[in-house]
Coordinates of C-alpha atoms and ligand atoms in Angstrom, one line a residue:
X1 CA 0.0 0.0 0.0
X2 CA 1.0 3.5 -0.9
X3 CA 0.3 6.7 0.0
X4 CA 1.3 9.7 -2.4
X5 CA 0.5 13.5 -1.6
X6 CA 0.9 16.3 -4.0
X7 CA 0.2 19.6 -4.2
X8 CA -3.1 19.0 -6.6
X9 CA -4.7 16.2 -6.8
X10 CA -6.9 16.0 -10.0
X11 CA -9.8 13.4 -9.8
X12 CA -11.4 13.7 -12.8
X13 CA -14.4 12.1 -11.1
X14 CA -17.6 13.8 -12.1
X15 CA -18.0 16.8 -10.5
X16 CA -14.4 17.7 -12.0
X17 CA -12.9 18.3 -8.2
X18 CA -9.2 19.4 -8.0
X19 CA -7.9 18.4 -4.2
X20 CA -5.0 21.2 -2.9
X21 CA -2.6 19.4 -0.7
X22 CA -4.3 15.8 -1.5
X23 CA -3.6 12.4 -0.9
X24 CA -4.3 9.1 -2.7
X25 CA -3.6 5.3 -1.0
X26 CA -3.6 2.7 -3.6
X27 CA -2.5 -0.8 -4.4
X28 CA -3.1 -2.4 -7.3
X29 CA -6.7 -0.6 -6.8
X30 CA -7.6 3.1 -5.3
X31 CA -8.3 2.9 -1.9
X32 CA -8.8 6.2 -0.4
X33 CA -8.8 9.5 -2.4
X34 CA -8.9 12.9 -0.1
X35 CA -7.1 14.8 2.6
X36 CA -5.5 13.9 5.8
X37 CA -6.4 10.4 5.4
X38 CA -4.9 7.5 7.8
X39 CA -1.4 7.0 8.3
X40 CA 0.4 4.2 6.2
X41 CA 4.0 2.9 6.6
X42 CA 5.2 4.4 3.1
X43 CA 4.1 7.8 2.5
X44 CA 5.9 9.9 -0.4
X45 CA 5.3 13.6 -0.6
X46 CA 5.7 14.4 -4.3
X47 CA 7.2 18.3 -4.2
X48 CA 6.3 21.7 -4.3
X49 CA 4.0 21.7 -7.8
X50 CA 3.6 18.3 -8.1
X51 CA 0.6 17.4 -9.5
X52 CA -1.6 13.7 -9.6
X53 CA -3.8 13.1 -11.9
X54 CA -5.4 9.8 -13.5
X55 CA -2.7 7.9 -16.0
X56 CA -3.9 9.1 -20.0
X57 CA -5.3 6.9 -22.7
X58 CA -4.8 7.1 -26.2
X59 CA -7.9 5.2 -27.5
X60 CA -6.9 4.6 -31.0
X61 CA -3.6 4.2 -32.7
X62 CA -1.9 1.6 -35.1
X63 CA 1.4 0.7 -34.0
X64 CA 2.4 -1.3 -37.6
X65 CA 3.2 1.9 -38.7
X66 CA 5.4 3.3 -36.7
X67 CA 8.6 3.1 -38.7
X68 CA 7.0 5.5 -40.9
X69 CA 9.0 9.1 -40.4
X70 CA 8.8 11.0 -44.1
X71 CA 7.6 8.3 -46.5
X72 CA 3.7 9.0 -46.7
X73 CA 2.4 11.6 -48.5
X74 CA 0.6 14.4 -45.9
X75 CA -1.9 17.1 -47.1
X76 CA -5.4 15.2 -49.2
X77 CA -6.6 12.1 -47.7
X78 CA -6.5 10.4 -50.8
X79 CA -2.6 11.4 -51.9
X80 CA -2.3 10.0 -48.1
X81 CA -4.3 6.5 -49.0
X82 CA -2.6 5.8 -52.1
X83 CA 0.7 6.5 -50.5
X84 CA -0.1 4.1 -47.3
X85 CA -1.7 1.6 -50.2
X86 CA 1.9 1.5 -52.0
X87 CA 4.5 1.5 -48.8
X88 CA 2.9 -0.6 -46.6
X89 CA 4.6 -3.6 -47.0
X90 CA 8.3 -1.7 -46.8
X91 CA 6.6 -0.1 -43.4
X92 CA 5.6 -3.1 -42.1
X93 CA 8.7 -4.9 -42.8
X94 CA 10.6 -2.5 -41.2
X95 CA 8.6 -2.5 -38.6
X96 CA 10.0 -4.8 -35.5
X97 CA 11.0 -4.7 -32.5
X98 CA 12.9 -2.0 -31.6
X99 CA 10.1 0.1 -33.5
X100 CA 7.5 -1.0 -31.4
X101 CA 9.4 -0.5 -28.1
X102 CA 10.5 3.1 -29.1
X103 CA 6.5 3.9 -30.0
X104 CA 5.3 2.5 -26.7
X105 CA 8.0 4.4 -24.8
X106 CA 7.1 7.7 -26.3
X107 CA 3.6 6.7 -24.9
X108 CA 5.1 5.5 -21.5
X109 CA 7.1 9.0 -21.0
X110 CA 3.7 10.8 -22.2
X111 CA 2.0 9.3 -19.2
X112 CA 0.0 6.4 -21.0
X113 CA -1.3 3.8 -19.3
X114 CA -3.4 2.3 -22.0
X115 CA -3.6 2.8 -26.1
X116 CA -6.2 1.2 -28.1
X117 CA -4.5 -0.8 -31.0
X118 CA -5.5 -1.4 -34.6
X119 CA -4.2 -4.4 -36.1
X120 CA -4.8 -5.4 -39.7
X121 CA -1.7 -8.1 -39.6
X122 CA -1.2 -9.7 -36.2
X123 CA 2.5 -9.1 -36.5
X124 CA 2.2 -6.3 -34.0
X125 CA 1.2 -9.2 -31.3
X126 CA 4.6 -10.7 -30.7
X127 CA 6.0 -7.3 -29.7
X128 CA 3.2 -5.6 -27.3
X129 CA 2.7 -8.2 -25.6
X130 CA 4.9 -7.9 -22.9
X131 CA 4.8 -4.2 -23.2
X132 CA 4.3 -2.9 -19.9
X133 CA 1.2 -0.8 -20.8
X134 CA -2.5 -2.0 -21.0
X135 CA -3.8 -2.9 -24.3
X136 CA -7.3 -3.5 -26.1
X137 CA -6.3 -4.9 -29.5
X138 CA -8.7 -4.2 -32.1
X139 CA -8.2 -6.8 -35.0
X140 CA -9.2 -4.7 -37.7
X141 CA -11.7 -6.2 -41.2
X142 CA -11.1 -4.8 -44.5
X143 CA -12.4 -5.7 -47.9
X144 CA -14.7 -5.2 -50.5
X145 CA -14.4 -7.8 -52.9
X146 CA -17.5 -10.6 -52.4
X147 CA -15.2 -12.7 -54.3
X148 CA -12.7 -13.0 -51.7
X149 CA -14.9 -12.6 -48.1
X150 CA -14.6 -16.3 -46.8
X151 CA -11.0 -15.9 -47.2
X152 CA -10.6 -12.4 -45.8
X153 CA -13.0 -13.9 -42.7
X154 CA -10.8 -17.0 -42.1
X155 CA -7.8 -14.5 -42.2
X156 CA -9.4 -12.6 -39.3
X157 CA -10.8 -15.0 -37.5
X158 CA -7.4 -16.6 -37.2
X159 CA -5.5 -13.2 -36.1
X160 CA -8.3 -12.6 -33.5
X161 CA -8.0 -16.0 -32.1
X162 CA -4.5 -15.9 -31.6
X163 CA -5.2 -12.4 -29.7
X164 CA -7.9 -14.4 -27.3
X165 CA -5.2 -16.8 -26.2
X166 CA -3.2 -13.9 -24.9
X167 CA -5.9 -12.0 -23.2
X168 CA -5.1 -11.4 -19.5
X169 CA -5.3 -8.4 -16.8
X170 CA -3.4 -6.0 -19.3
X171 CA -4.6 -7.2 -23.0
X172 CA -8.6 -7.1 -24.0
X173 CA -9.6 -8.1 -27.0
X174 CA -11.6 -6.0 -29.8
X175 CA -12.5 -5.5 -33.0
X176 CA -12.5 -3.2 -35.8
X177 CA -14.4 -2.1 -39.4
X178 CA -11.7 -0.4 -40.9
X179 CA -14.6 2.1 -42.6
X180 CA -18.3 2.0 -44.1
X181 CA -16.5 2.4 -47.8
X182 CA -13.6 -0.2 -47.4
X183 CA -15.3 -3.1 -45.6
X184 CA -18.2 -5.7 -47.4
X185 CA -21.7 -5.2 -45.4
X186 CA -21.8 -9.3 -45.3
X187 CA -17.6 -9.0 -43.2
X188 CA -19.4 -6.1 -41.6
X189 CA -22.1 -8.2 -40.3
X190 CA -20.0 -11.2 -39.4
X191 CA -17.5 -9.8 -37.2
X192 CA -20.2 -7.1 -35.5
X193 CA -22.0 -10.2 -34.5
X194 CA -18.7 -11.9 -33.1
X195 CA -18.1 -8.4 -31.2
X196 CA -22.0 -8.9 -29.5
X197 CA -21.9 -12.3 -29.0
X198 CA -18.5 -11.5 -26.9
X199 CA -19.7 -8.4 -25.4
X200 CA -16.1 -7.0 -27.3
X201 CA -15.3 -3.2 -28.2
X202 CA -15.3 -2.2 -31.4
X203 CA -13.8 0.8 -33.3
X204 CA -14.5 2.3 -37.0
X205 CA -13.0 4.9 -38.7
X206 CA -16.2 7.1 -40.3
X207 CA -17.0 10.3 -41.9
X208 CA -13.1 11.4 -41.9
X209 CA -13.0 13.1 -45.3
X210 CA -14.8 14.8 -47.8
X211 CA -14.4 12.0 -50.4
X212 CA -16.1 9.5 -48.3
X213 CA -18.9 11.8 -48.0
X214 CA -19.3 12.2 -51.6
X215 CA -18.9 8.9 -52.2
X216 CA -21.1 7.3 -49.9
X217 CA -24.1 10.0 -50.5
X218 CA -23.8 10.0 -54.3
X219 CA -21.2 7.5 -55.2
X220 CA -19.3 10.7 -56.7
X221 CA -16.1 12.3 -56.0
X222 CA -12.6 10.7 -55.5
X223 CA -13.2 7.5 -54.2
X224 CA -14.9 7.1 -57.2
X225 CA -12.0 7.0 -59.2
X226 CA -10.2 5.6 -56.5
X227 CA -12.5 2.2 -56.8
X228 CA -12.6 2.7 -60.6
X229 CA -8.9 1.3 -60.4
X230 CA -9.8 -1.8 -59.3
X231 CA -13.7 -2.4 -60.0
X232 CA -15.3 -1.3 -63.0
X233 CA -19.0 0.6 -61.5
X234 CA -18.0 0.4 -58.4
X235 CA -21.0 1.8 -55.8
X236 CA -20.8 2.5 -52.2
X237 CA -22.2 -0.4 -50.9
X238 CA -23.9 0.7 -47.7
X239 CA -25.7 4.3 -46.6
X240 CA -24.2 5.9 -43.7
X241 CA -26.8 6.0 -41.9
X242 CA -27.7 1.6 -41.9
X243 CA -24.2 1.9 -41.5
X244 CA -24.2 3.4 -38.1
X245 CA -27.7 1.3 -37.1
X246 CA -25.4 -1.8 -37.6
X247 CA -23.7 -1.0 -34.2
X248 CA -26.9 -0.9 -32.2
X249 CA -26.2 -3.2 -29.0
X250 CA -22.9 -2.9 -28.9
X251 CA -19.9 -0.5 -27.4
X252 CA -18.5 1.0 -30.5
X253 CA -16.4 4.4 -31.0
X254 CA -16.6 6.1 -34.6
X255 CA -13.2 7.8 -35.2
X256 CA -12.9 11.1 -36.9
X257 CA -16.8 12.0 -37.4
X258 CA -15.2 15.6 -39.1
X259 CA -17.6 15.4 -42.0
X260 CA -20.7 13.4 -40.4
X261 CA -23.5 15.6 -40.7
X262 CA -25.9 16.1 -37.3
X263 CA -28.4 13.0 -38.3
X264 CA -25.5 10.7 -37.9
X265 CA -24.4 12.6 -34.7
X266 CA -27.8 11.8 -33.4
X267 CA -28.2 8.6 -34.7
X268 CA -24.7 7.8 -32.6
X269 CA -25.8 9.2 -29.5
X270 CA -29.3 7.1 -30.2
X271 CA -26.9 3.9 -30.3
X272 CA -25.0 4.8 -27.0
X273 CA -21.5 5.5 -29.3
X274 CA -18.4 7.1 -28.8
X275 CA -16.3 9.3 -30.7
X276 CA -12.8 9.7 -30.7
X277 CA -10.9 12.7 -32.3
X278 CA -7.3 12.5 -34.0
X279 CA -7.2 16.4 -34.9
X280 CA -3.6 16.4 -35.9
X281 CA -3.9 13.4 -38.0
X282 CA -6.8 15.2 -39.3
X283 CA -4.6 18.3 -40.3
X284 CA -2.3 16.3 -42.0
X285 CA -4.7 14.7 -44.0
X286 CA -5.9 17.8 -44.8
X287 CA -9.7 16.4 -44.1
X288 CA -10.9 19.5 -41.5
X289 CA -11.5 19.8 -37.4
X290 CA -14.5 18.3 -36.0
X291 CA -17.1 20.1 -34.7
X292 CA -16.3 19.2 -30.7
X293 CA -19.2 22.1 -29.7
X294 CA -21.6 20.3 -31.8
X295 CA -20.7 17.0 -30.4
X296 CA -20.7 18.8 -27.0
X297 CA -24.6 19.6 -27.6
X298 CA -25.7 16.5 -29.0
X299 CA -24.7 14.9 -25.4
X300 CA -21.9 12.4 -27.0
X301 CA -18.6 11.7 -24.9
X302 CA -15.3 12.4 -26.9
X303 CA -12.1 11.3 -26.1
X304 CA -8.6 12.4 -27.8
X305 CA -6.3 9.8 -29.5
X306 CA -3.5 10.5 -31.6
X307 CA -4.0 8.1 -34.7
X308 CA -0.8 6.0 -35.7
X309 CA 2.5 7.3 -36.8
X310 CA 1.1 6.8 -40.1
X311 CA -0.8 10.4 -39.6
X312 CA 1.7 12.2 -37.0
X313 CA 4.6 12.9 -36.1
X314 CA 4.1 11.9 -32.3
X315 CA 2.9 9.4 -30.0
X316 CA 3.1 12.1 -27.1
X317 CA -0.8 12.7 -25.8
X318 CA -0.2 15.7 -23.9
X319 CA 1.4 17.5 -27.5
X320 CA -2.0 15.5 -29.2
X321 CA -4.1 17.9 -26.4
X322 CA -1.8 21.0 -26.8
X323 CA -2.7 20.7 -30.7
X324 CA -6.1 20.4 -30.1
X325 CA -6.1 23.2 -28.0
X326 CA -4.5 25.3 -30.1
X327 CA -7.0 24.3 -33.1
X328 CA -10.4 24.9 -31.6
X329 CA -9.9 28.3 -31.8
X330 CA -13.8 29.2 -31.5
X331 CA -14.0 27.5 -27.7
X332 CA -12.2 29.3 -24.6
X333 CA -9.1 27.7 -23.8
X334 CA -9.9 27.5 -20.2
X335 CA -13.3 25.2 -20.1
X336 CA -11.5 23.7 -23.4
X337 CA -8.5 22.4 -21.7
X338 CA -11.0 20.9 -18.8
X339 CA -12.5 19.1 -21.7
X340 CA -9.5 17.6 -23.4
X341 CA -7.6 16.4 -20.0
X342 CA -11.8 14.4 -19.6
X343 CA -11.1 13.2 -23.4
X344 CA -7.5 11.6 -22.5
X345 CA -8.3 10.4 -19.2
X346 CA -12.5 9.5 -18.4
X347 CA -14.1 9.9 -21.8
X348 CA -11.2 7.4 -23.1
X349 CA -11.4 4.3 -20.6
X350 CA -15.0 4.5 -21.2
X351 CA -14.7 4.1 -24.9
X352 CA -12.2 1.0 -24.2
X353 CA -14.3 0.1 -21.4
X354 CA -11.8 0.2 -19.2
X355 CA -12.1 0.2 -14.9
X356 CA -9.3 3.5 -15.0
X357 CA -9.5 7.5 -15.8
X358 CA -10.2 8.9 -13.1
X359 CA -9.6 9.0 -8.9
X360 CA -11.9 6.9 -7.4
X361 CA -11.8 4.4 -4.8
X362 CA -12.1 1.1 -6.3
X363 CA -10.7 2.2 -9.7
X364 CA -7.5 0.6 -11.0
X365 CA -4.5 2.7 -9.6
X366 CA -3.5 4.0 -12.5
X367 CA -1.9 7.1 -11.9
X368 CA 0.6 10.0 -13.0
X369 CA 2.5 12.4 -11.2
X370 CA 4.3 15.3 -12.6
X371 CA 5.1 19.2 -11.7
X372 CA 4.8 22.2 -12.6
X373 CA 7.1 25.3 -13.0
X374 CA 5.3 27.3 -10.7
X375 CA 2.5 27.5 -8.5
X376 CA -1.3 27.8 -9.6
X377 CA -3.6 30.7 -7.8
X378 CA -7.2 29.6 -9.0
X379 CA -7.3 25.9 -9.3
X380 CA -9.2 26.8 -12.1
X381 CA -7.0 27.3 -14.6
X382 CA -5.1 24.3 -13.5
X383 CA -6.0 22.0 -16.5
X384 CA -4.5 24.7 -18.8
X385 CA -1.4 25.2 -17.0
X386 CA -1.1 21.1 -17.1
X387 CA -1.2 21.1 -21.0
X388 CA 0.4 24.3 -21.8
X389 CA 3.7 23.0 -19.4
X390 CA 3.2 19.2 -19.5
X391 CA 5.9 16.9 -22.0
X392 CA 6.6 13.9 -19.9
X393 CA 5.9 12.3 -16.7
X394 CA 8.0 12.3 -13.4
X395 CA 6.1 8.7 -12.3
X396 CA 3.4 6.2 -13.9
X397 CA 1.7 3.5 -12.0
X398 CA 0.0 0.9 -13.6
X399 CA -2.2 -1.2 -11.3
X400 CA -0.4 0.2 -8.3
X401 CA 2.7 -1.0 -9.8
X402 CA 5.3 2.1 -11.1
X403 CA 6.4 1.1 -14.4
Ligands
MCF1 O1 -7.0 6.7 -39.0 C1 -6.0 6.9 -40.1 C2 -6.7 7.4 -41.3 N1 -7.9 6.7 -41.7 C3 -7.9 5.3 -42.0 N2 -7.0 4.4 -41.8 C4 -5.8 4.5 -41.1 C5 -5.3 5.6 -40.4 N3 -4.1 5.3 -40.0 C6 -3.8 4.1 -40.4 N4 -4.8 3.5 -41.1 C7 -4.8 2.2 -41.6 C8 -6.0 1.4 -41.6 O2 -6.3 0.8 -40.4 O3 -4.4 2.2 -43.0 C9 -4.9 1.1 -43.7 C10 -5.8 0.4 -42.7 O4 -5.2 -0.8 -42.3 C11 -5.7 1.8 -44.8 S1 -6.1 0.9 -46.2 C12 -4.6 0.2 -46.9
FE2 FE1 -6.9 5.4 -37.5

């Protein structure tokens, strides 16, 4: 048992408090959360500035392509498609283990105790598994082609198995529709159905572009020639709307959302969904910033994740939130900087339904410390101050355990 005390102690339980002078006790669970609470045998004042605060989680990323520096092309979504389309095999080769353990430390520094990964290989298994951070591995579908959908299913039906067999106190298991244009409605069905049946989380990109907009409304616009490659009259095959309705019944975040219009907002609320938002993946792509005060209204939860190194140039959450901020320049930096530290930390573990994010008792302990320059006179503008100043942590506990 432990007992930590810092100067602030944020919770980021639901009435938002922020404990001066506070103390947490915690083993592998939060016991106690408060101030002067009993005496324990080890008891480690943190320092003049020192801050605790609920470990962050980066919902979605896609470690296979981290060795990817300067190869793909940044600026349209589709430039950036074809460009992942023709140097993915040279990324993925290249990426082993050395390149997973430098992505997951850039996390570790960052303060991450959990990353939701997208996996369209399985390679990546091998080499997070013994990663000291908590995982929910999504093994992603994707696939158009009827002629080929039994095979594409056995293919990932045997990655996900293999991810089942490692499942334990720091690995879930989920799934993923890589998107409503790139995955066949019968896969779609399939591996929803698996994700039910298991009560297992399931992410989708949707909505991230104008292209897919155009393309599932009308059938028009770039991916039009895009499928025209491959598939002579090519049509999008489901609306985005059925598309949507196919997640009724189960716990599934929609990533990006910047071009889904306020039916589909509503109709992801209706279905108890979460979004996540990338926003600097979204500037590199060139696709537009979501709407985070129209999400705000229509009473849906959004965390903050950073997207692979495959749309950014960091793994680092608290630069992912500093971006953000720095992007959304119609909201007021204060109340938006409350928001984003509730996207990393409380909004995320609920989208990877997760027991961590915030200070509770009974909540896994997992936990950050850090400090700050100076002292803080309104605890107020606290969560501001935290992203403005914050790089890396001083400590990270992971189930009570510092890591
Ligand atoms: O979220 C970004 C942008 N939108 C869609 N897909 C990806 C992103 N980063 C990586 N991807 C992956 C996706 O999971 O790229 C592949 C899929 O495996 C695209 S299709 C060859
Ligand atoms: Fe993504």
């Amino acid at each position: 048992m432990i007992k930590l005390k810092a100067d602030y102690v944020l919770t980021m339980d639901s009435k938002y408090s922020i404990i001066k002078n506070g103390e947490i006790i915690f083993d592998e669970k939060i016991i106690d959360i408060g101030i002067n609470l009993q005496k324990t045998k080890k008891e480690v004042y943190l320092g003049k500035n020192s801050v605790i605060m609920p470990a962050l989680i980066n919902s979605h990323t896609h470690l296979e392509f981290s060795h990817n520096k300067t190869l793909l092309k940044y600026g349209d979504f589709i430039i950036w498609l074809d460009s992942v389309i023709e140097n993915r095999e040279e990324l993925f080769i290249n990426c082993k283990g050395e390149c997973y353990k430098k992505a997951i430390q850039e996390m570790k520094e960052s303060g991450v105790c959990a990353y939701g990964e997208i996996s369209s290989t399985g390679d990546d298994l091998r080499y997070i598994k013994h990663s000291p951070l908590k995982v929910v591995y999504f093994n992603e579908i994707i696939g158009t082609n009827p002629a080929v959908v039994d095979m594409l299913y056995q293919d990932f039906l045997a990655r996900f198995e293999e991810s089942l067999k490692l499942q334990n106190e720091k690995l879930k298991v989920g799934v993923s529709i890589h998107s409503p244009y790139s995955v066949h409605p019968i896969l779609m069905e399939k591996v929803i159905n698996l994700a039910k049946i298991n009560n297992l989380p399931i992410q989708t990109h949707f909505m991230e572009s104008k292209a897919e907009r155009s393309w599932l409304d009308k059938g028009e616009g770039e991916f039009k020639l895009f499928f025209e490659k491959n598939f002579k009259n090519a049509k999008p095959l489901i609306s985005p709307i059925e598309f949507i309705e196919k997640f009724k019944n189960s716990h599934t975040t929609f990533i990006h959302c910047v071009h889904a219009n306020d039916n589909e907002f509503q109709k992801i609320k209706e279905i108890g969904g979460y979004i996540s938002h990338c926003p600097v993946s979204n500037r590199l792509l060139n696709v537009g910033l979501l709407d985070l005060e129209k999400i705000k209204n229509c009473g849906i939860e959004y965390n903050v994740a950073t997207d692979g190194l495959s749309s950014n140039y960091s793994l680092n959450l608290f630069k992912e939130i500093r971006a953000a901020l720095l992007m959304h320049t119609t909201l007021h930096p204060k109340y938006l900087a409350k928001d984003l530290l509730k996207a990393v930390t409380i909004n995320a573990a609920k989208s990877l339904n997760l027991n961590n994010g915030s200070l509770e008792k009974g909540k896994d302990a997992d936990i950050i410390t850090f400090k700050l320059p100076n002292s803080i006179k309104e605890t107020e503008n606290l969560p501001l101050q935290i992203i403005l100043h914050t790089n890396k942590v001083d400590k990270l506990y992971i189930n009570g355990k510092e890591v």
